[in-house]
Tab-separated table of C-alpha atoms and ligand atoms in Angstrom:
chain	number	residue	atom	x	y	z
I	1421	UNK	CA	0.001	0.056	0.065
I	1422	UNK	CA	2.883	2.419	0.983
I	1423	UNK	CA	4.559	1.449	-2.165
I	1424	UNK	CA	1.374	2.150	-4.342
I	1425	UNK	CA	1.236	5.626	-2.482
I	1426	UNK	CA	4.873	6.391	-3.222
I	1427	UNK	CA	4.018	6.013	-6.659
I	1428	UNK	CA	0.959	8.500	-6.409
I	1429	UNK	CA	3.331	11.046	-4.529
I	1430	UNK	CA	6.132	10.588	-7.295
I	1431	UNK	CA	3.343	11.460	-9.899
I	1432	UNK	CA	1.886	14.570	-8.011
I	1433	UNK	CA	5.752	15.894	-7.642
I	1434	UNK	CA	6.656	15.191	-11.227
I	1435	UNK	CA	3.464	17.255	-12.297
I	1436	UNK	CA	5.117	20.249	-10.398
I	1437	UNK	CA	8.474	19.736	-12.396
I	1438	UNK	CA	10.312	17.541	-9.676
I	1439	UNK	CA	12.373	14.847	-10.997
I	1440	UNK	CA	13.133	11.417	-9.116
I	1441	UNK	CA	16.592	11.371	-7.803
I	1442	UNK	CA	18.505	8.060	-7.618
I	1443	UNK	CA	20.273	8.728	-4.285
I	1444	UNK	CA	19.210	10.762	-1.376
I	1445	UNK	CA	22.492	12.559	-1.167
I	1446	UNK	CA	21.722	14.166	-4.733
I	1447	UNK	CA	18.056	15.003	-3.664
I	1448	UNK	CA	16.765	18.533	-2.745
I	1449	UNK	CA	13.780	17.037	-1.206
I	1450	UNK	CA	13.569	13.548	0.620
I	1451	UNK	CA	10.123	12.345	1.533
I	1452	UNK	CA	10.047	9.264	3.988
I	1453	UNK	CA	6.926	7.173	3.449
I	1454	UNK	CA	6.143	5.682	6.695
I	1455	UNK	CA	4.437	2.668	8.381
I	1456	UNK	CA	3.117	2.570	12.095
I	1457	UNK	CA	1.752	-0.960	11.907
I	1458	UNK	CA	4.322	-2.372	14.529
I	1459	UNK	CA	6.914	-0.437	16.796
I	1460	UNK	CA	9.754	-1.773	14.986
I	1461	UNK	CA	8.487	-0.161	11.625
I	1462	UNK	CA	8.575	3.141	13.413
I	1463	UNK	CA	12.058	2.716	14.816
I	1464	UNK	CA	13.521	1.985	11.452
I	1465	UNK	CA	11.969	5.448	10.197
I	1466	UNK	CA	13.493	7.058	13.291
I	1467	UNK	CA	16.933	5.586	12.179
I	1468	UNK	CA	16.573	6.814	8.424
I	1469	UNK	CA	15.668	10.370	9.865
I	1470	UNK	CA	19.032	10.207	11.813
I	1471	UNK	CA	20.916	9.304	8.679
I	1472	UNK	CA	19.307	12.102	6.621
I	1473	UNK	CA	20.065	14.690	9.242
I	1474	UNK	CA	23.908	13.787	8.640
I	1475	UNK	CA	23.067	14.576	4.787
I	1476	UNK	CA	21.644	17.890	5.848
I	1477	UNK	CA	25.180	18.960	7.248
I	1478	UNK	CA	26.450	18.749	3.747
I	1479	UNK	CA	23.572	19.987	2.062
I	1480	UNK	CA	21.810	22.769	4.236
I	1481	UNK	CA	19.090	23.059	1.361
I	1482	UNK	CA	17.834	19.674	1.788
I	1483	UNK	CA	14.195	19.452	2.712
I	1484	UNK	CA	13.168	16.418	4.843
I	1485	UNK	CA	9.393	15.312	4.829
I	1486	UNK	CA	7.683	12.652	6.674
I	1487	UNK	CA	4.598	11.236	4.842
I	1488	UNK	CA	2.095	8.460	5.614
I	1489	UNK	CA	0.910	6.778	8.570
I	1490	UNK	CA	3.378	7.759	10.935
I	1491	UNK	CA	2.971	11.365	9.945
I	1492	UNK	CA	-0.706	10.972	10.569
I	1493	UNK	CA	-0.226	9.220	13.999
I	1494	UNK	CA	2.320	11.875	15.485
I	1495	UNK	CA	1.446	14.912	13.634
I	1496	UNK	CA	3.257	17.932	15.372
I	1497	UNK	CA	4.874	15.723	18.037
I	1498	UNK	CA	7.159	14.381	15.176
I	1499	UNK	CA	8.232	18.046	14.188
I	1500	UNK	CA	9.255	18.533	17.756
I	1501	UNK	CA	11.032	15.254	18.525
I	1502	UNK	CA	12.790	15.007	15.058
I	1503	UNK	CA	14.469	18.532	14.314
I	1504	UNK	CA	15.694	17.492	11.036
I	1505	UNK	CA	12.123	16.992	9.710
I	1506	UNK	CA	10.672	20.056	7.659
I	1507	UNK	CA	7.253	18.636	6.629
I	1508	UNK	CA	4.595	16.098	7.798
I	1509	UNK	CA	1.913	14.969	5.449
I	1510	UNK	CA	-0.696	12.425	6.110
I	1511	UNK	CA	-1.964	9.807	3.619
I	1512	UNK	CA	-4.963	11.858	2.359
I	1513	UNK	CA	-3.102	15.227	1.882
I	1514	UNK	CA	-0.621	14.287	-0.615
I	1515	UNK	CA	-2.002	16.776	-3.185
I	1516	UNK	CA	-0.916	19.649	-0.851
I	1517	UNK	CA	2.651	18.544	-0.998
I	1518	UNK	CA	3.981	21.138	-3.493
I	1519	UNK	CA	2.396	23.833	-1.630
I	1520	UNK	CA	3.351	22.753	1.714
I	1521	UNK	CA	6.996	22.608	0.128
I	1522	UNK	CA	6.758	26.064	-1.138
I	1523	UNK	CA	6.173	27.009	2.653
I	1524	UNK	CA	9.078	25.299	3.595
I	1525	UNK	CA	11.205	27.101	0.921
I	1526	UNK	CA	10.066	30.322	2.797
I	1527	UNK	CA	11.785	28.856	5.913
I	1528	UNK	CA	8.663	27.732	7.827
I	1529	UNK	CA	7.746	24.019	9.021
I	1530	UNK	CA	4.758	22.631	7.197
I	1531	UNK	CA	2.195	20.222	8.104
I	1532	UNK	CA	-1.155	18.754	6.627
I	1533	UNK	CA	-2.724	15.681	8.372
I	1534	UNK	CA	-6.460	16.097	7.552
I	1535	UNK	CA	-8.108	12.949	6.739
I	1536	UNK	CA	-10.626	13.036	4.108
I	1537	UNK	CA	-13.581	10.687	3.473
I	1538	UNK	CA	-13.523	10.979	-0.346
I	1539	UNK	CA	-9.814	11.209	-1.583
I	1540	UNK	CA	-8.848	7.983	-3.646
I	1541	UNK	CA	-6.532	9.932	-5.926
I	1542	UNK	CA	-8.402	8.347	-8.727
I	1543	UNK	CA	-7.263	10.736	-11.491
I	1544	UNK	CA	-3.436	10.442	-10.681
I	1545	UNK	CA	-1.437	7.986	-12.985
I	1546	UNK	CA	1.065	6.641	-10.687
I	1547	UNK	CA	4.841	6.718	-11.828
I	1548	UNK	CA	5.807	3.047	-11.862
I	1549	UNK	CA	8.803	2.906	-9.502
I	1550	UNK	CA	9.109	-0.842	-9.480
I	1551	UNK	CA	10.800	-0.810	-13.078
I	1552	UNK	CA	9.992	-4.554	-13.916
I	1553	UNK	CA	7.607	-3.406	-16.410
I	1554	UNK	CA	5.543	-6.427	-15.976
I	1555	UNK	CA	3.740	-6.350	-12.758
I	1556	UNK	CA	1.942	-3.363	-10.977
I	1557	UNK	CA	-0.375	-2.246	-8.246
I	1558	UNK	CA	-3.481	-0.635	-8.628
I	1559	UNK	CA	-5.276	0.925	-5.280
I	1560	UNK	CA	-8.867	0.336	-5.428
I	1561	UNK	CA	-9.807	1.670	-1.959
I	1562	UNK	CA	-8.371	3.551	0.940
I	1563	UNK	CA	-8.838	3.481	4.700
I	1564	UNK	CA	-10.411	0.662	6.900
I	1565	UNK	CA	-13.281	0.909	9.458
I	1566	UNK	CA	-12.856	-2.529	10.961
I	1567	UNK	CA	-10.968	-1.311	14.123
I	1568	UNK	CA	-9.470	-4.836	14.837
I	1569	UNK	CA	-8.216	-4.111	18.501
I	1570	UNK	CA	-4.681	-4.250	17.944
I	1571	UNK	CA	-4.581	-2.181	14.599
I	1572	UNK	CA	-3.483	1.270	14.001
I	1573	UNK	CA	-4.730	1.629	10.361
I	1574	UNK	CA	-8.270	2.920	11.154
I	1575	UNK	CA	-6.723	5.716	13.021
I	1576	UNK	CA	-3.817	6.505	10.527
I	1577	UNK	CA	-5.625	6.097	7.144
I	1578	UNK	CA	-9.168	7.161	8.234
I	1579	UNK	CA	-12.673	6.059	6.819
I	1580	UNK	CA	-12.904	3.184	4.110
I	1581	UNK	CA	-13.678	4.415	0.634
I	1582	UNK	CA	-13.763	2.861	-2.784
I	1583	UNK	CA	-12.332	4.256	-6.061
I	1584	UNK	CA	-14.680	4.479	-9.118
I	1585	UNK	CA	-14.723	1.667	-11.487
I	1586	UNK	CA	-13.949	3.708	-14.652
I	1587	UNK	CA	-10.568	5.127	-13.474
I	1588	UNK	CA	-9.640	1.400	-12.158
I	1589	UNK	CA	-10.305	-0.103	-15.559
I	1590	UNK	CA	-8.493	2.670	-17.418
I	1591	UNK	CA	-5.464	2.297	-15.274
I	1592	UNK	CA	-5.394	-1.471	-15.891
I	1593	UNK	CA	-5.845	-0.915	-19.770
I	1594	UNK	CA	-3.211	1.571	-19.719
I	1595	UNK	CA	-0.960	-0.745	-17.821
I	1596	UNK	CA	-1.652	-3.675	-20.458
I	1597	UNK	CA	-1.069	-1.204	-23.357
I	1598	UNK	CA	2.280	-0.453	-21.724
I	1599	UNK	CA	3.212	-4.083	-21.649
I	1600	UNK	CA	2.284	-4.721	-17.991
I	1601	UNK	CA	0.793	-8.519	-17.653
I	1602	UNK	CA	-0.266	-8.494	-14.051
I	1603	UNK	CA	-2.013	-6.120	-11.824
I	1604	UNK	CA	-2.651	-6.474	-8.174
I	1605	UNK	CA	-5.806	-4.639	-6.776
I	1606	UNK	CA	-4.879	-3.181	-3.326
I	1607	UNK	CA	-7.127	-2.212	-0.361
I	1608	UNK	CA	-7.072	-3.167	3.450
I	1609	UNK	CA	-10.316	-5.112	2.854
I	1610	UNK	CA	-10.943	-5.443	-0.699
I	1611	UNK	CA	-14.022	-7.756	-0.144
I	1612	UNK	CA	-15.754	-4.524	0.935
I	1613	UNK	CA	-15.377	-2.650	-2.254
I	1614	UNK	CA	-18.430	-1.038	-3.153
I	1615	UNK	CA	-19.258	1.680	-5.678
I	1616	UNK	CA	-22.343	3.061	-6.964
I	1617	UNK	CA	-21.659	5.133	-10.078
I	1618	UNK	CA	-24.475	6.720	-12.423
I	1619	UNK	CA	-26.857	4.414	-10.736
I	1620	UNK	CA	-24.897	1.176	-11.270
I	1621	UNK	CA	-23.619	-0.690	-8.241
I	1622	UNK	CA	-20.472	-2.560	-8.374
I	1623	UNK	CA	-19.240	-4.919	-5.604
I	1624	UNK	CA	-15.787	-6.474	-5.510
I	1625	UNK	CA	-16.161	-9.520	-7.328
I	1626	UNK	CA	-17.820	-7.626	-10.159
I	1627	UNK	CA	-14.880	-5.161	-10.378
I	1628	UNK	CA	-12.392	-8.099	-10.440
I	1629	UNK	CA	-14.317	-9.670	-13.457
I	1630	UNK	CA	-14.169	-6.156	-15.214
I	1631	UNK	CA	-10.474	-6.037	-14.637
I	1632	UNK	CA	-10.075	-9.573	-15.789
I	1633	UNK	CA	-11.855	-8.568	-19.012
I	1634	UNK	CA	-9.415	-6.057	-19.920
I	1635	UNK	CA	-7.453	-8.997	-21.777
I	1636	UNK	CA	-6.983	-12.749	-21.040
I	1637	UNK	CA	-3.336	-11.949	-21.140
I	1638	UNK	CA	-3.426	-9.699	-17.821
I	1639	UNK	CA	-3.256	-11.513	-14.902
I	1640	UNK	CA	-5.075	-10.152	-11.822
I	1641	UNK	CA	-4.324	-10.493	-8.087
I	1642	UNK	CA	-5.762	-8.609	-5.149
I	1643	UNK	CA	-4.864	-8.283	-1.446
I	1644	UNK	CA	-6.203	-8.171	1.283
I	1645	UNK	CA	-9.304	-10.151	1.798
I	1646	UNK	CA	-10.955	-10.099	5.242
I	1647	UNK	CA	-12.189	-13.660	6.375
I	1648	UNK	CA	-15.569	-12.219	7.614
I	1649	UNK	CA	-16.370	-10.822	4.117
I	1650	UNK	CA	-15.015	-13.413	1.580
I	1651	UNK	CA	-18.060	-14.285	-0.469
I	1652	UNK	CA	-18.871	-17.640	-2.246
I	1653	UNK	CA	-19.646	-15.125	-5.364
I	1654	UNK	CA	-15.861	-14.052	-5.295
I	1655	UNK	CA	-14.571	-17.626	-4.993
I	1656	UNK	CA	-16.849	-18.692	-8.135
I	1657	UNK	CA	-15.674	-15.630	-10.055
I	1658	UNK	CA	-12.037	-16.516	-9.547
I	1659	UNK	CA	-12.736	-20.162	-10.364
I	1660	UNK	CA	-14.192	-18.891	-13.596
I	1661	UNK	CA	-11.632	-16.723	-14.965
I	1662	UNK	CA	-8.288	-18.225	-15.967
I	1663	UNK	CA	-6.546	-14.783	-15.649
I	1664	UNK	CA	-7.743	-14.166	-11.859
I	1665	UNK	CA	-4.915	-15.743	-9.999
I	1666	UNK	CA	-5.375	-18.765	-7.845
I	1667	UNK	CA	-3.849	-17.164	-4.612
I	1668	UNK	CA	-5.778	-15.760	-1.755
I	1669	UNK	CA	-4.388	-13.940	1.282
I	1670	UNK	CA	-6.632	-14.519	3.921
I	1671	UNK	CA	-5.188	-13.374	7.317
I	1672	UNK	CA	-6.360	-15.411	10.233
I	1673	UNK	CA	-4.358	-13.731	13.115
I	1674	UNK	CA	-4.949	-16.411	15.587
I	1675	UNK	CA	-6.481	-19.878	15.797
I	1676	UNK	CA	-7.912	-19.527	19.191
I	1677	UNK	CA	-11.804	-18.118	19.304
I	1678	UNK	CA	-10.980	-16.367	22.819
I	1679	UNK	CA	-8.215	-14.385	20.863
I	1680	UNK	CA	-10.139	-13.761	17.735
I	1681	UNK	CA	-12.966	-12.378	19.793
I	1682	UNK	CA	-10.668	-9.840	21.903
I	1683	UNK	CA	-9.025	-8.945	18.618
I	1684	UNK	CA	-12.737	-8.083	17.259
I	1685	UNK	CA	-11.933	-9.779	14.150
I	1686	UNK	CA	-15.750	-10.716	13.908
I	1687	UNK	CA	-15.263	-14.383	12.971
I	1688	UNK	CA	-14.549	-17.628	14.671
I	1689	UNK	CA	-11.946	-20.301	13.932
I	1690	UNK	CA	-15.046	-22.444	12.634
I	1691	UNK	CA	-16.157	-19.656	10.231
I	1692	UNK	CA	-12.575	-19.345	9.201
I	1693	UNK	CA	-12.307	-23.004	8.498
I	1694	UNK	CA	-15.567	-22.991	6.628
I	1695	UNK	CA	-14.208	-20.314	4.266
I	1696	UNK	CA	-11.016	-22.327	3.636
I	1697	UNK	CA	-13.207	-25.339	2.750
I	1698	UNK	CA	-15.262	-22.936	0.244
I	1699	UNK	CA	-11.755	-21.895	-1.433
I	1700	UNK	CA	-10.780	-25.541	-1.733
I	1701	UNK	CA	-14.183	-26.394	-3.221
I	1702	UNK	CA	-14.434	-23.550	-5.817
I	1703	UNK	CA	-10.796	-23.086	-6.562
I	1704	UNK	CA	-9.061	-26.485	-6.599
I	1705	UNK	CA	-5.281	-25.945	-6.153
I	1706	UNK	CA	-5.590	-22.440	-4.774
I	1707	UNK	CA	-2.778	-21.201	-2.713
I	1708	UNK	CA	-3.728	-19.788	0.657
I	1709	UNK	CA	-1.562	-17.550	2.613
I	1710	UNK	CA	-2.054	-15.635	5.849
I	1711	UNK	CA	-0.925	-13.257	8.437
I	1712	UNK	CA	-0.431	-14.406	12.113
I	1713	UNK	CA	0.149	-12.354	15.288
I	1714	UNK	CA	2.111	-14.138	18.145
I	1715	UNK	CA	1.343	-12.970	21.894
I	1716	UNK	CA	-1.690	-10.964	21.662
I	1717	UNK	CA	-2.897	-9.649	24.981
I	1718	UNK	CA	-4.000	-12.458	27.418
I	1719	UNK	CA	-2.845	-15.288	25.039
I	1720	UNK	CA	-2.188	-18.602	26.847
I	1721	UNK	CA	-0.286	-21.613	25.714
I	1722	UNK	CA	-3.603	-23.367	24.788
I	1723	UNK	CA	-4.419	-20.388	22.481
I	1724	UNK	CA	-1.370	-20.611	20.857
I	1725	UNK	CA	-1.643	-24.249	20.274
I	1726	UNK	CA	-4.901	-23.509	18.710
I	1727	UNK	CA	-3.001	-21.168	16.299
I	1728	UNK	CA	-0.541	-24.140	15.546
I	1729	UNK	CA	-3.301	-26.644	15.092
I	1730	UNK	CA	-5.114	-24.370	12.726
I	1731	UNK	CA	-1.815	-23.675	10.687
I	1732	UNK	CA	-1.664	-27.606	10.265
I	1733	UNK	CA	-5.341	-27.948	9.383
I	1734	UNK	CA	-5.010	-25.225	6.661
I	1735	UNK	CA	-1.478	-25.963	5.446
I	1736	UNK	CA	-0.598	-22.425	4.550
I	1737	UNK	CA	1.504	-21.938	1.557
I	1738	UNK	CA	2.942	-18.733	2.783
I	1739	UNK	CA	2.798	-16.572	6.139
I	1740	UNK	CA	3.634	-13.217	7.270
I	1741	UNK	CA	4.151	-13.798	11.042
I	1742	UNK	CA	4.713	-11.156	13.627
I	1743	UNK	CA	5.010	-10.291	17.368
I	1744	UNK	CA	2.109	-8.522	18.913
I	1745	UNK	CA	3.326	-4.756	19.236
I	1746	UNK	CA	1.124	-2.538	21.137
I	1747	UNK	CA	0.108	0.606	19.399
I	1748	UNK	CA	-0.859	3.874	20.998
I	1749	UNK	CA	-4.632	4.633	20.607
I	1750	UNK	CA	-5.733	1.253	19.557
I	1751	UNK	CA	-8.588	-0.485	21.445
I	1752	UNK	CA	-6.051	-2.964	22.725
I	1753	UNK	CA	-3.887	-0.630	24.255
I	1754	UNK	CA	-6.954	1.196	25.959
I	1755	UNK	CA	-8.772	-1.958	27.105
I	1756	UNK	CA	-6.341	-4.781	27.558
I	1757	UNK	CA	-2.999	-5.506	29.173
I	1758	UNK	CA	0.002	-6.403	26.865
I	1759	UNK	CA	0.639	-9.135	29.504
I	1760	UNK	CA	2.440	-11.787	27.465
I	1761	UNK	CA	6.141	-11.629	28.227
I	1762	UNK	CA	8.650	-10.791	25.347
I	1763	UNK	CA	10.554	-13.923	25.725
I	1764	UNK	CA	7.214	-15.959	25.381
I	1765	UNK	CA	6.226	-13.886	22.509
I	1766	UNK	CA	9.433	-14.595	20.688
I	1767	UNK	CA	9.285	-18.374	21.541
I	1768	UNK	CA	5.739	-18.455	20.181
I	1769	UNK	CA	6.763	-16.377	16.947
I	1770	UNK	CA	9.720	-18.825	16.555
I	1771	UNK	CA	7.619	-21.981	16.765
I	1772	UNK	CA	5.025	-20.419	14.182
I	1773	UNK	CA	8.014	-19.575	11.760
I	1774	UNK	CA	9.404	-22.994	12.028
I	1775	UNK	CA	6.233	-24.609	11.390
I	1776	UNK	CA	5.505	-22.253	8.272
I	1777	UNK	CA	8.834	-23.089	6.854
I	1778	UNK	CA	8.066	-26.823	6.859
I	1779	UNK	CA	4.643	-26.269	5.514
I	1780	UNK	CA	5.872	-24.124	2.780
I	1781	UNK	CA	8.549	-26.689	1.877
I	1782	UNK	CA	5.997	-29.461	2.013
I	1783	UNK	CA	3.398	-27.392	-0.378
I	1784	UNK	CA	6.476	-26.955	-2.864
I	1785	UNK	CA	7.491	-30.488	-2.676
I	1786	UNK	CA	3.980	-31.366	-3.754
I	1787	UNK	CA	4.317	-29.288	-6.906
I	1788	UNK	CA	7.511	-31.322	-8.062
I	1789	UNK	CA	6.525	-33.001	-11.372
I	1790	UNK	CA	3.819	-30.445	-12.051
I	1791	UNK	CA	3.689	-27.973	-15.009
I	1792	UNK	CA	2.496	-24.496	-14.266
I	1793	UNK	CA	1.877	-21.427	-16.507
I	1794	UNK	CA	4.570	-18.762	-15.486
I	1795	UNK	CA	4.754	-15.151	-16.178
I	1796	UNK	CA	8.509	-14.076	-16.537
I	1797	UNK	CA	9.209	-11.011	-14.450
I	1798	UNK	CA	13.063	-10.569	-14.957
I	1799	UNK	CA	16.262	-12.289	-14.205
I	1800	UNK	CA	16.730	-14.589	-11.246
I	1801	UNK	CA	18.639	-13.030	-8.345
I	1802	UNK	CA	21.404	-15.478	-8.450
I	1803	UNK	CA	22.288	-15.772	-12.262
I	1804	UNK	CA	21.543	-13.971	-15.384
I	1805	UNK	CA	21.282	-17.406	-17.289
I	1806	UNK	CA	17.948	-17.953	-15.203
I	1807	UNK	CA	14.787	-16.020	-15.323
I	1808	UNK	CA	12.374	-15.919	-12.360
I	1809	UNK	CA	8.610	-15.505	-12.700
I	1810	UNK	CA	5.373	-16.602	-10.803
I	1811	UNK	CA	2.781	-19.065	-11.111
I	1812	UNK	CA	-0.922	-18.263	-10.731
I	1813	UNK	CA	-0.521	-19.481	-6.991
I	1814	UNK	CA	2.204	-16.658	-6.461
I	1815	UNK	CA	5.090	-19.056	-6.081
I	1816	UNK	CA	8.324	-17.825	-7.217
I	1817	UNK	CA	9.551	-20.266	-10.136
I	1818	UNK	CA	13.192	-20.228	-11.477
I	1819	UNK	CA	13.995	-21.590	-14.919
I	1820	UNK	CA	16.899	-21.418	-17.522
I	1821	UNK	CA	16.384	-18.299	-19.557
I	1822	UNK	CA	16.441	-19.915	-22.925
I	1823	UNK	CA	14.975	-17.697	-25.473
I	1824	UNK	CA	12.322	-16.285	-23.035
I	1825	UNK	CA	12.083	-12.594	-21.867
I	1826	UNK	CA	10.255	-10.850	-19.133
I	1827	UNK	CA	6.734	-10.269	-19.712
I	1828	UNK	CA	6.425	-13.731	-21.562
I	1829	UNK	CA	3.994	-16.482	-20.404
I	1830	UNK	CA	5.554	-20.004	-20.685
I	1831	UNK	CA	4.932	-23.485	-19.269
I	1832	UNK	CA	7.246	-24.580	-16.601
I	1833	UNK	CA	7.826	-28.127	-15.371
I	1834	UNK	CA	9.015	-28.245	-11.785
I	1835	UNK	CA	11.863	-30.461	-11.031
I	1836	UNK	CA	13.218	-29.154	-7.606
I	1837	UNK	CA	12.301	-26.714	-4.899
I	1838	UNK	CA	13.558	-24.872	-1.804
I	1839	UNK	CA	11.114	-23.886	1.043
I	1840	UNK	CA	10.792	-20.221	-0.957
I	1841	UNK	CA	11.214	-21.238	-4.617
I	1842	UNK	CA	10.185	-23.659	-7.333
I	1843	UNK	CA	13.081	-24.576	-9.833
I	1844	UNK	CA	11.991	-26.066	-13.259
I	1845	UNK	CA	12.504	-26.023	-17.177
I	1846	UNK	CA	10.423	-24.553	-19.794
I	1847	UNK	CA	8.413	-27.215	-21.643
C	676	LIG	N1	-6.048	-5.302	6.339
C	676	LIG	C1	-5.350	-6.445	6.527
C	676	LIG	C2	-6.301	-7.527	7.318
C	676	LIG	O1	-6.929	-7.195	8.030
C	676	LIG	O2	-6.077	-8.677	7.165
C	676	LIG	C3	-4.094	-6.276	7.227
C	676	LIG	C4	-3.553	-5.034	7.227
C	676	LIG	S1	-1.900	-4.960	8.224
C	676	LIG	C5	-1.284	-3.419	7.303
C	676	LIG	C6	-0.989	-6.111	8.108
C	676	LIG	C7	-0.704	-7.215	8.996
C	676	LIG	O3	-0.188	-6.693	10.098
C	676	LIG	C8	-1.925	-7.708	9.814
C	676	LIG	O4	-2.817	-8.726	9.206
C	676	LIG	C9	-1.496	-8.202	11.124
C	676	LIG	O5	-1.190	-9.454	11.192
C	676	LIG	C10	-0.286	-7.431	11.198
C	676	LIG	N2	-0.581	-6.441	12.428
C	676	LIG	C11	-1.384	-5.217	12.568
C	676	LIG	N3	-1.317	-4.662	13.570
C	676	LIG	C12	-0.278	-5.359	14.402
C	676	LIG	C13	0.292	-5.193	15.683
C	676	LIG	N4	-0.135	-4.244	16.549
C	676	LIG	N5	1.201	-5.973	16.231
C	676	LIG	C14	1.752	-6.858	15.242
C	676	LIG	N6	1.242	-7.116	14.062
C	676	LIG	C15	0.144	-6.319	13.726
C	677	LIG	FE1	-6.122	-3.324	10.447
C	677	LIG	FE2	-8.187	-4.937	10.828
C	677	LIG	FE3	-8.392	-2.868	9.150
C	677	LIG	FE4	-6.968	-4.782	8.585
C	677	LIG	S1	-9.005	-5.101	8.746
C	677	LIG	S2	-6.394	-2.792	8.303
C	677	LIG	S3	-6.012	-5.561	10.567
C	677	LIG	S4	-8.203	-2.803	11.403
């Protein structure tokens, strides 16, 4: 999401005559796009700001801005705490950046952290910063109103709003015409996408089908789905279209009903497992990935065991795994005790990571001997004789380059694997 926002910011700045500089030491303005989701994300930003402060010594004209969630969360406080910062801009105020920079030019500090109920930057054509020229993100909605007890996002990104269908489809078309072959539709909870334009209502699965109709050669992915809202209609739509990828990211957070209820996730373990069964029914062979938080408030060993058993039941292909980090202003911070000792959080997280490593490896081993359609994205990290791409299940596949180029679709037969990568040859 932040990556996609940086592309919007780059576009807004380019329109004002700014150019992207390769390195911060050559820049007149450095904007640090920030995340507040866990404390360690914020600590990394603080470290980066210290490094940038050193750059200011050599270039007294350098302007430093903090944008995104940390700007929104800390507001003026950040200007007081970080003397090197000139500019603070929240996620809904990026259009104001050039005017705010003018103010900084005049020697003042500048801040705009007003959240909007409407801003979707729908008319901005993002500057693609990824450079692979094959895969791109399309932001389809902003904000979140789920207020999961641990989460800072509803406070830093404001109310949920969906972008209009027309500009989303146009962006997908433009990308395809420019050689892109895969788009990922982004939102905090894409299943609750809803628009009514000119009397026509569009829900997420309908939007997905319209994007898929841009071209059978354009793959479509999306993130993130909330388990409480993932509908059979959506699963059927994915099963129906070859170019809607067979990979669903369905963050569970915990396998324990006690913890899920305290987290205010609005589903139970049983509901979640029913949704997994529905995915398996409508999309055979679909990859399933998740997010897990270890050591949320009051988590007992039996709650943790519930998470472990759920991971085994689902057999996730991939997971993002975190230690619970208390965030100021959240419901959990106000109402619950962060009472799981750090050492216990670490132990539980390690057990979760070790298990996921085994599950990912087992999932990859099951793919040996199968043939997948792969979209080549570029050279593999290790050798220019090999290309890397992804299959529909979002698994990284490495294969000898042969005569293939990035942007090509090809069939690859899998001969070998690591826990993170499938290795094969074009057939
Ligand atoms: N909207 C998505 C959803 O609900 O599934 C996820 C958004 S969040 C940016 C990504 C992940 O960060 C969450 O799924 C959760 O696992 C993790 N996360 C959020 N708040 C956290 C916290 N306070 N401590 C640790 N992990 C957290
Ligand atoms: Fe945070 Fe929950 Fe919204 Fe995801 S759905 S962004 S975890 S509040």
